[in-house]
mmCIF file of C-alpha atoms and ligand atoms in Angstrom:
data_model
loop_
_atom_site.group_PDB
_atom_site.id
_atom_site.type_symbol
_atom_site.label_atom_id
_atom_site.label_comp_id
_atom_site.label_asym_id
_atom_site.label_seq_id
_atom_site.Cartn_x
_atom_site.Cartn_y
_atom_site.Cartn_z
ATOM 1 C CA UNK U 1 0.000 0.000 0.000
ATOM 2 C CA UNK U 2 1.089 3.770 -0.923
ATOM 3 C CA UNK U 3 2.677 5.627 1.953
ATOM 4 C CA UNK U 4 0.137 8.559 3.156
ATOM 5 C CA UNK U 5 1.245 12.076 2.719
ATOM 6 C CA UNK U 6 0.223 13.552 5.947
ATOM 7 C CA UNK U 7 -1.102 16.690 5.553
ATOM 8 C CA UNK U 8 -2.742 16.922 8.776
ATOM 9 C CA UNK U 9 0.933 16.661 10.239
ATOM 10 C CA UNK U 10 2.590 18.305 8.072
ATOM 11 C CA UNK U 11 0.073 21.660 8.559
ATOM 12 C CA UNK U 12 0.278 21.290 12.231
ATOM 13 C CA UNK U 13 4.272 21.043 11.981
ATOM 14 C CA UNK U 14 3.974 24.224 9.630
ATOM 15 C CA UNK U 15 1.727 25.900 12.276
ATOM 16 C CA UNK U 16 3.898 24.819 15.420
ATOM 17 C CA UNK U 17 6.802 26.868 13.487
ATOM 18 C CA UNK U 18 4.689 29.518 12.646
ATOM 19 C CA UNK U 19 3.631 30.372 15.900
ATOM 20 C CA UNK U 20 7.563 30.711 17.638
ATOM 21 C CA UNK U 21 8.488 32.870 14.814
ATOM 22 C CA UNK U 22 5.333 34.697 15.256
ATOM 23 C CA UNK U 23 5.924 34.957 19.329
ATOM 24 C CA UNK U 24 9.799 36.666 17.633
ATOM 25 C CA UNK U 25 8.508 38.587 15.467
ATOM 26 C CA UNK U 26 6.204 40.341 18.106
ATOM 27 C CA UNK U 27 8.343 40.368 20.665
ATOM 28 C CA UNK U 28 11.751 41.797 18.479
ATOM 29 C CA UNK U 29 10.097 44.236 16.101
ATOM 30 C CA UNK U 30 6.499 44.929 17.566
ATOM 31 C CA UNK U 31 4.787 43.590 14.297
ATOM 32 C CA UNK U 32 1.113 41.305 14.946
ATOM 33 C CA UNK U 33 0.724 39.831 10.980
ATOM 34 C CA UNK U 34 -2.603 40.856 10.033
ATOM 35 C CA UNK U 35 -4.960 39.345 7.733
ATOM 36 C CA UNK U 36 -8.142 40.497 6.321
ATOM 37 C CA UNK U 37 -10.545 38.002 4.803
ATOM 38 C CA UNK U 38 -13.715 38.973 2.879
ATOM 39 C CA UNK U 39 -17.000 36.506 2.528
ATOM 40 C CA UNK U 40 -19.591 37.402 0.113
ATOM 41 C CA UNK U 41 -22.576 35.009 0.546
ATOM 42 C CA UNK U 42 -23.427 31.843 2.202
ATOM 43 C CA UNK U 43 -21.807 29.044 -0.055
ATOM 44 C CA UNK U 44 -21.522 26.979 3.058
ATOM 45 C CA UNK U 45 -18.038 25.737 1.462
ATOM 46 C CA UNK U 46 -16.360 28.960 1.616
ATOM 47 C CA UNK U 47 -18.136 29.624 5.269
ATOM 48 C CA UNK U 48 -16.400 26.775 6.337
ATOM 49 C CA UNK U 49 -13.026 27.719 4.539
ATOM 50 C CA UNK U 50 -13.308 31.225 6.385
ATOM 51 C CA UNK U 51 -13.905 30.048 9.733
ATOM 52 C CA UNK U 52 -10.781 27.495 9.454
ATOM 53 C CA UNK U 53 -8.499 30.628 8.494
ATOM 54 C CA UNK U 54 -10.111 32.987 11.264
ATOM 55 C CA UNK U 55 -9.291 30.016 13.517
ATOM 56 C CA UNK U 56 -5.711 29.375 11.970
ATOM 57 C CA UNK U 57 -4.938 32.902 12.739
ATOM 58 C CA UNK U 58 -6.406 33.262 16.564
ATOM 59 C CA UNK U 59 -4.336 29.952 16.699
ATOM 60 C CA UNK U 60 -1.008 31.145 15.222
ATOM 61 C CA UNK U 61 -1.173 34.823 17.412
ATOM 62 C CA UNK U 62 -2.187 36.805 14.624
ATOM 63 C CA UNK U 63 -4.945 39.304 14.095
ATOM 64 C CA UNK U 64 -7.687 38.757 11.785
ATOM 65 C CA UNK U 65 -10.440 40.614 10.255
ATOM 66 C CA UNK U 66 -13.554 38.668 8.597
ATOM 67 C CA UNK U 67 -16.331 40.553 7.050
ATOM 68 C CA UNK U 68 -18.911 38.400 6.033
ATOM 69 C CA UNK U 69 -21.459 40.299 3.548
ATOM 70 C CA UNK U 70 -24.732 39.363 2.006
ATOM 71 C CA UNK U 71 -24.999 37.793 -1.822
ATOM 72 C CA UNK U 72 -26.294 40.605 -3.141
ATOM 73 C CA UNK U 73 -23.379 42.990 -2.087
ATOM 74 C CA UNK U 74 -22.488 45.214 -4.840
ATOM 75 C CA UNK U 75 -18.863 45.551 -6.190
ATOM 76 C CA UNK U 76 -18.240 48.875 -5.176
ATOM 77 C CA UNK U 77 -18.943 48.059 -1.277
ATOM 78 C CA UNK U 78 -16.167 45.006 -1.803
ATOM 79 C CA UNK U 79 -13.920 47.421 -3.221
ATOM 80 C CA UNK U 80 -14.230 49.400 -0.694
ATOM 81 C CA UNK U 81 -13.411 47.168 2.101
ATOM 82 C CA UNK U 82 -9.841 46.465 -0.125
ATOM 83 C CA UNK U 83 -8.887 49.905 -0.634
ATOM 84 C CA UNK U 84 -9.620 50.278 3.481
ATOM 85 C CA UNK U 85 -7.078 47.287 3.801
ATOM 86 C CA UNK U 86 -4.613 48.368 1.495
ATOM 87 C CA UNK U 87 -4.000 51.624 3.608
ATOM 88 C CA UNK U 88 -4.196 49.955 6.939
ATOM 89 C CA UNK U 89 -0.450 49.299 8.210
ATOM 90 C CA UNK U 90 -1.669 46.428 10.558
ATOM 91 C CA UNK U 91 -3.032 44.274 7.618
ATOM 92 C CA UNK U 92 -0.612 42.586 5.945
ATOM 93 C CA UNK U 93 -2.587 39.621 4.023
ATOM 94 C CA UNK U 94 -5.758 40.446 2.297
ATOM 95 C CA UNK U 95 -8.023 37.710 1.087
ATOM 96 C CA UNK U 96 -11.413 37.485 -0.653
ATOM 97 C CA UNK U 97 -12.716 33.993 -0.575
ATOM 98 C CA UNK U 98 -13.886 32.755 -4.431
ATOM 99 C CA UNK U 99 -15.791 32.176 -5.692
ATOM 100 C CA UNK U 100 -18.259 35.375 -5.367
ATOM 101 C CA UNK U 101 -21.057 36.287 -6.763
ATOM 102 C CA UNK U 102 -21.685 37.435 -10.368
ATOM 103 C CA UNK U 103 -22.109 40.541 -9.953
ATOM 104 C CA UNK U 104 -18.878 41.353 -8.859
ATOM 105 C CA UNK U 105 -16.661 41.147 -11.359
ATOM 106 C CA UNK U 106 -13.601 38.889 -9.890
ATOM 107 C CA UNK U 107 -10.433 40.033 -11.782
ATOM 108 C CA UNK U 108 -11.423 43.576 -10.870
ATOM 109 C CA UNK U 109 -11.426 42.881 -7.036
ATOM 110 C CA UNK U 110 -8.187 40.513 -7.818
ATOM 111 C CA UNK U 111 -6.694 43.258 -9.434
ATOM 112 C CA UNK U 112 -7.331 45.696 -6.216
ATOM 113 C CA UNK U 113 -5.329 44.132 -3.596
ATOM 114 C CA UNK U 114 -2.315 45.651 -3.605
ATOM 115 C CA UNK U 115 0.433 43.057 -4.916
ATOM 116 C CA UNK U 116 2.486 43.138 -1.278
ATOM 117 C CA UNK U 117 -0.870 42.070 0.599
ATOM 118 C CA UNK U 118 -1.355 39.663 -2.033
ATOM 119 C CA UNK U 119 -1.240 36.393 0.326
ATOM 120 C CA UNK U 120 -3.192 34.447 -1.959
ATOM 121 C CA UNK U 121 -1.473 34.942 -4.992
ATOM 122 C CA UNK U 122 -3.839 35.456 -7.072
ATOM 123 C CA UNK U 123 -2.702 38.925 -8.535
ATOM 124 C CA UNK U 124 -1.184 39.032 -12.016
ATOM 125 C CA UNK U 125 1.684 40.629 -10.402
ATOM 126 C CA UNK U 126 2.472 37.182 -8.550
ATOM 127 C CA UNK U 127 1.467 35.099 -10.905
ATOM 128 C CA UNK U 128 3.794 36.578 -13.464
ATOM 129 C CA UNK U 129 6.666 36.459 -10.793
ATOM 130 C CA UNK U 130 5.862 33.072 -9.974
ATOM 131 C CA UNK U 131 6.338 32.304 -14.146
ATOM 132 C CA UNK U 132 9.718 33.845 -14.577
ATOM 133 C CA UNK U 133 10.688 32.322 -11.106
ATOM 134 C CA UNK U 134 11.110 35.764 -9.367
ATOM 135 C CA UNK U 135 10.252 36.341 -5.312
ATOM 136 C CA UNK U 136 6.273 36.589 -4.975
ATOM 137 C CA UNK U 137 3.588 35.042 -3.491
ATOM 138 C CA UNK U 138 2.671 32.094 -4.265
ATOM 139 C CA UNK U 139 -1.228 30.314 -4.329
ATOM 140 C CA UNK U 140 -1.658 28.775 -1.033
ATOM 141 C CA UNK U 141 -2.784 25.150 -2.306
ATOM 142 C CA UNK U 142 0.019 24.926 -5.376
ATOM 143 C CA UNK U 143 2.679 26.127 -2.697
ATOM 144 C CA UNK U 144 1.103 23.574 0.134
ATOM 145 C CA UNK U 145 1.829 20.755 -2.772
ATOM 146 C CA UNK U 146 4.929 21.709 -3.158
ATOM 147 C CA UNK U 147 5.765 21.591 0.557
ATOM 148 C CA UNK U 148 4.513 18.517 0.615
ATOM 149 C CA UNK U 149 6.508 16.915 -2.480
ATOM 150 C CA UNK U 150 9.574 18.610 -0.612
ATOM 151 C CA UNK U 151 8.817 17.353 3.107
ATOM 152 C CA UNK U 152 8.269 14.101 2.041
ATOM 153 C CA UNK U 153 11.403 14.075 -0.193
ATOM 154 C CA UNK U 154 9.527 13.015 -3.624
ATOM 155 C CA UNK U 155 12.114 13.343 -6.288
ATOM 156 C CA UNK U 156 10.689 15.510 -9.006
ATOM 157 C CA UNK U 157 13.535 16.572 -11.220
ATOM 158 C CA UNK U 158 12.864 14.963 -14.746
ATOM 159 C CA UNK U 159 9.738 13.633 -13.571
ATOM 160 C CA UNK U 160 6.492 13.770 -15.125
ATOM 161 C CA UNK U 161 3.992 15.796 -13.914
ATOM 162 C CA UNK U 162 0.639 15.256 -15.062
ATOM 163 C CA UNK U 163 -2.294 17.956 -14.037
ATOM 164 C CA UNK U 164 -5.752 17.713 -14.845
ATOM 165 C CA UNK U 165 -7.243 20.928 -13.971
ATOM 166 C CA UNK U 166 -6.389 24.274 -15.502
ATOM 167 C CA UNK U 167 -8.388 26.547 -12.818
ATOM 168 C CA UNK U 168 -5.901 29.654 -11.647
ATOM 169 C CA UNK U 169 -6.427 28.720 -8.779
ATOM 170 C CA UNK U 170 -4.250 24.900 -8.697
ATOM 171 C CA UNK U 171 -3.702 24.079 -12.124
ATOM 172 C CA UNK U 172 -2.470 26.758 -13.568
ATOM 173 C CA UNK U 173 0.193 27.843 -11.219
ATOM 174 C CA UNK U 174 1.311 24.306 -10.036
ATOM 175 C CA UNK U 175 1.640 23.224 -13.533
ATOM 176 C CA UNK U 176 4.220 26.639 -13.728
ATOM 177 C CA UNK U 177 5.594 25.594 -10.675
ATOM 178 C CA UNK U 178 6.715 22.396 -11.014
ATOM 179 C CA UNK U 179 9.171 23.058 -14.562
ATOM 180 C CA UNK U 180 10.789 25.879 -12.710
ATOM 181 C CA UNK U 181 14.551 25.006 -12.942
ATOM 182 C CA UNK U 182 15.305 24.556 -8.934
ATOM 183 C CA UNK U 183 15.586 21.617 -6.776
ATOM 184 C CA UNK U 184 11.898 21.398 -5.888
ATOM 185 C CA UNK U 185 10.597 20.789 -9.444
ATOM 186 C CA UNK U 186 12.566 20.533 -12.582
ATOM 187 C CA UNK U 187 9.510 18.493 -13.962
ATOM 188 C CA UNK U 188 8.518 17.844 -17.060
ATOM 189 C CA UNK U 189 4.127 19.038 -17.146
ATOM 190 C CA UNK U 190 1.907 17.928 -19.043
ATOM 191 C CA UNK U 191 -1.764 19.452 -17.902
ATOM 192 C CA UNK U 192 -5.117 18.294 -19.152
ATOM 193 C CA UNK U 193 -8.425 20.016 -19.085
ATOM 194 C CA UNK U 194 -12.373 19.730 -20.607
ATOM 195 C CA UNK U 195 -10.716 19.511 -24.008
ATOM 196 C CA UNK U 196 -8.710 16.393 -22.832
ATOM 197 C CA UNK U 197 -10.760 13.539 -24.625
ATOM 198 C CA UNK U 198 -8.964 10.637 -23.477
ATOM 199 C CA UNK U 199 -8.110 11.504 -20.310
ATOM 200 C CA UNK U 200 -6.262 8.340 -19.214
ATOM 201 C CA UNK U 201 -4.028 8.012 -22.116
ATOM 202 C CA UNK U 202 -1.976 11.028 -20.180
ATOM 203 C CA UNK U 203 -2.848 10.366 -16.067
ATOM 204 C CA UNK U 204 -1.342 6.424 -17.065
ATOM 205 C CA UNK U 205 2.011 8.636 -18.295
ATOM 206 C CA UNK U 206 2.424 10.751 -14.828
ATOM 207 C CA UNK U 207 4.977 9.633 -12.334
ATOM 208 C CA UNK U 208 3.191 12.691 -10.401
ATOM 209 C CA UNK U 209 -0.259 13.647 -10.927
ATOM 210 C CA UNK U 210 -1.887 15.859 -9.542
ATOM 211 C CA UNK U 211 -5.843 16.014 -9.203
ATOM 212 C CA UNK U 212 -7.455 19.282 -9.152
ATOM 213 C CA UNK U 213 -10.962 19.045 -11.115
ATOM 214 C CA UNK U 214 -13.597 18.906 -8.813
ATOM 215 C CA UNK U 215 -15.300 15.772 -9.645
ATOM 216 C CA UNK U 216 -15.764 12.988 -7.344
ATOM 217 C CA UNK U 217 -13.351 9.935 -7.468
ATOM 218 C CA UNK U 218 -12.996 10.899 -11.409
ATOM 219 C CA UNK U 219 -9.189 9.154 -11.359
ATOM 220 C CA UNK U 220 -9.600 5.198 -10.981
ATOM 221 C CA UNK U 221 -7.107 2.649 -11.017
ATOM 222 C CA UNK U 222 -6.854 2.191 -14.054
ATOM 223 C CA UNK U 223 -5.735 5.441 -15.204
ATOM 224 C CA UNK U 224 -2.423 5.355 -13.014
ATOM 225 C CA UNK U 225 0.369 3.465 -13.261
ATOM 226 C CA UNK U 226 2.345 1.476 -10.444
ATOM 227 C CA UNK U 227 4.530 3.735 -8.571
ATOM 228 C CA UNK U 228 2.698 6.855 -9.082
ATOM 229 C CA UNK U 229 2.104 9.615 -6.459
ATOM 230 C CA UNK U 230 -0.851 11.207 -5.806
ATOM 231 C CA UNK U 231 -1.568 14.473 -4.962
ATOM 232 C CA UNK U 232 -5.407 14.827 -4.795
ATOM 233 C CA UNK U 233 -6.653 18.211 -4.517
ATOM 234 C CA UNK U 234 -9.849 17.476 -4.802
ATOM 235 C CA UNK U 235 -12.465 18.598 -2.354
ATOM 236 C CA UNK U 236 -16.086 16.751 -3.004
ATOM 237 C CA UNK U 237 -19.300 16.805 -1.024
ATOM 238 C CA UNK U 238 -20.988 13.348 -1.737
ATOM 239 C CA UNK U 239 -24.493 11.876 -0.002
ATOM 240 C CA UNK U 240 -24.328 9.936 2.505
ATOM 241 C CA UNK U 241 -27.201 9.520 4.643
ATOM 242 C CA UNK U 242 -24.976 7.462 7.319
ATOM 243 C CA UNK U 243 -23.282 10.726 8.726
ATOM 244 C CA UNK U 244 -24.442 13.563 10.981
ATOM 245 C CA UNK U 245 -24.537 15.961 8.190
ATOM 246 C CA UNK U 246 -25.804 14.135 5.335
ATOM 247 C CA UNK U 247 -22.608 14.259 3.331
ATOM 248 C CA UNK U 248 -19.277 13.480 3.463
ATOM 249 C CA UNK U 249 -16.184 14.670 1.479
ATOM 250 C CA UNK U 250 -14.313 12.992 -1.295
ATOM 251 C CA UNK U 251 -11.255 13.718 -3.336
ATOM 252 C CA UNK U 252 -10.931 13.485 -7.474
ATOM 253 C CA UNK U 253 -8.778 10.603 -6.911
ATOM 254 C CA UNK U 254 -10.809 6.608 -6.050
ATOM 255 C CA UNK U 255 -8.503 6.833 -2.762
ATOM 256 C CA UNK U 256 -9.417 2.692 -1.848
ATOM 257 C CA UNK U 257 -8.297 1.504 -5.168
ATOM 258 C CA UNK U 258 -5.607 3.846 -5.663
ATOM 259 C CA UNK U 259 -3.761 3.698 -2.920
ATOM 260 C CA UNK U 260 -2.857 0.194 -3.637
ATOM 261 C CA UNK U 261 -0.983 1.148 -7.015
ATOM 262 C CA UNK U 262 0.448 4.242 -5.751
ATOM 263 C CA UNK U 263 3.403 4.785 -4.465
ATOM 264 C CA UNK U 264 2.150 7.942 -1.875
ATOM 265 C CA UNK U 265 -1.022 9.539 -1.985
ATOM 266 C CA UNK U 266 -2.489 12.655 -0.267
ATOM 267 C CA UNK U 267 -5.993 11.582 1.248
ATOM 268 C CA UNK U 268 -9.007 13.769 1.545
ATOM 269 C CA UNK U 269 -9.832 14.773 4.435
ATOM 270 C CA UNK U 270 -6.759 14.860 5.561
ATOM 271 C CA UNK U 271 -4.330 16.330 2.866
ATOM 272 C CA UNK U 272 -4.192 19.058 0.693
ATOM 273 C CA UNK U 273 -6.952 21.012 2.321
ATOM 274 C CA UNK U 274 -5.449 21.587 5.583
ATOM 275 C CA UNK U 275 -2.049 22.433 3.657
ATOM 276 C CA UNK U 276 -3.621 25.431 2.271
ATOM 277 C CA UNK U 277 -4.320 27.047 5.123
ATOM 278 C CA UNK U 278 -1.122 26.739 6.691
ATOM 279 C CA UNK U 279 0.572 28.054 3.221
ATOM 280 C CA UNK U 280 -1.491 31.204 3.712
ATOM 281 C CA UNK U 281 -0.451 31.432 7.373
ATOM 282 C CA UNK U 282 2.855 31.494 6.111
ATOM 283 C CA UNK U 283 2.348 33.772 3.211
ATOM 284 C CA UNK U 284 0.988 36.340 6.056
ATOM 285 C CA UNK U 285 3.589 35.344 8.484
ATOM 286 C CA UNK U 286 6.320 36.473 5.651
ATOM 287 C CA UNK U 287 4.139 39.664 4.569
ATOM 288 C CA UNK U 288 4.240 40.830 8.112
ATOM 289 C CA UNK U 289 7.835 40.212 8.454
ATOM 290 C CA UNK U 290 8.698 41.940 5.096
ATOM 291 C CA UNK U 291 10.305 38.425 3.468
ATOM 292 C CA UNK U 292 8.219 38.506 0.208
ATOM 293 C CA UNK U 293 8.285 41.903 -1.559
HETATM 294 N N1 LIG L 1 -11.476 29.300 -3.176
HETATM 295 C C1 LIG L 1 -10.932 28.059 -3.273
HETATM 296 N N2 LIG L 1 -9.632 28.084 -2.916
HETATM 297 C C2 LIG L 1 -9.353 29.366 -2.586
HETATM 298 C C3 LIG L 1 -8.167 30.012 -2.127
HETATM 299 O O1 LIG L 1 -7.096 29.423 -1.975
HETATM 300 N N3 LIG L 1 -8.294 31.341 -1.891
HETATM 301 C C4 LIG L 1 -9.451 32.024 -2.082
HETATM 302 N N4 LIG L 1 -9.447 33.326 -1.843
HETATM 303 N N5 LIG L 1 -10.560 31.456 -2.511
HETATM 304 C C5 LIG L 1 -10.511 30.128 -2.749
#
């Protein structure tokens, strides 16, 4: 059986270190990182995202802000919350949870944080940086991936990567992350979307593949090959009238019949999820302490 890529360690680990250079931080150069998160409407997924990063920060020492606003806020009442954050010295990360509502148009908000509060990455002022491998921020879930490829010493260079998923969010910038000529990548990518007709012909080919496309248990058996490791970034609620809640959550990836062709394999719950809030604990950790820009 694969060996399980811990990512409920690995985040707590991440936090644990966090939180004593926090405690230095404060105490040496009087500086609390800040982070602002923004919630427009009640997709109970991104409520529960939120909460996890308020917690993450009361956890860490940090100071948060969450404003949670109705679906029918307009754009120019988000904007204005941004433009507040941008001038406010104590805020250091600012984050609006996606996806919002469609009247707000979301490259325009993107495209309003100001590139050093940029935590998530998401501006085309890191995402270009992160292309021509220059200092930025990077996306919290590609650079959780990547800490977890590292930590767990998966050797990547001349590897291939497969992706399926092209979102900005994962696919995208993993997928420019992992040919970057350093010692963490050095891969060669292949990524696959909608277009993709035979989708196994390529997830067979991947040494790595990594699973962001939002559909339930879409990557079987069959479409790996022995040895591979799995990085499922999928996050899926599914029926199932057995628990509390009704549902329960599933990765992209068939994790039972996987994990006994794989070689490691993230699991989900458990995994990637948790990895991406630690990555934007660090991204404000580094904000505050003036490591990124
Ligand atoms: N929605 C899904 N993932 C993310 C993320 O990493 N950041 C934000 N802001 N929204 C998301």
């Amino acid at each position: 059986m694969a060996q399980i890529i811990d990512g409920k360690l690995l985040s707590a680990q991440i936090k644990e270190e966090l939180k004593e250079k926090t405690k230095i931080l404060i105490n040496e150069k009087g500086i609390i990182p800040g982070l602002a998160l923004l919630l427009v409407g009640d997709n109970p997924a991104s409520k529960s995202y939120v909460s996890s990063k308020e917690k993450s920060c009361s956890e860490l020492g940090f100071k948060s802000i969450v404003e949670r606003l109705p679906d029918n806020t307009d754009e120019a009442t988000v904007l204005g919350f941004i433009n507040k954050w941008n001038a406010d010295e104590t805020i250091h990360g600012i984050l609006v949870q996606l996806p919002i509502p469609k009247q707000i148009d979301e490259q325009k908000v993107i495209q309003s944080i100001s590139p050093k509060k940029d935590v998530d990455g998401f501006h085309p002022e890191s995402f270009g940086r992160l292309v021509i491998g220059l200092p930025g921020f990077v996306p919290c879930t590609p650079a959780g991936i990547v800490e977890m490829i590292k930590r767990y010493k998966i050797p990547t260079k001349g590897k291939h990567v497969v992706v399926v998923g092209r979102s900005n969010i994962v696919g995208k910038p993993i997928a420019n992350l992992m040919y970057q000529k350093n010692p963490d990548a050095n891969s060669i990518v292949t990524i696959c979307h909608t277009a993709t007709s035979d989708l196994s012909y390529y997830t067979k080919q991947a040494d790595i593949l990594i699973a962001a496309v939002g559909v339930p248990r879409i990557i079987k058996a069959e479409d790996v090959k022995e040895g591979v490791v799995i990085i499922d970034v999928g996050i899926n609620r599914v029926e199932d009238s057995t628990t509390e809640k009704g549902y329960r959550i599933v990765g992209d990836v068939d994790f039972e019949n996987v994990k006994n062709k794989a070689s490691a394999i993230t699991p989900v719950p458990g995994g990637v999820g948790l990895m991406t809030v630690a990555m934007l604990m660090q991204n404000t950790y580094k904000s505050a302490a003036g490591e990124v820009l």
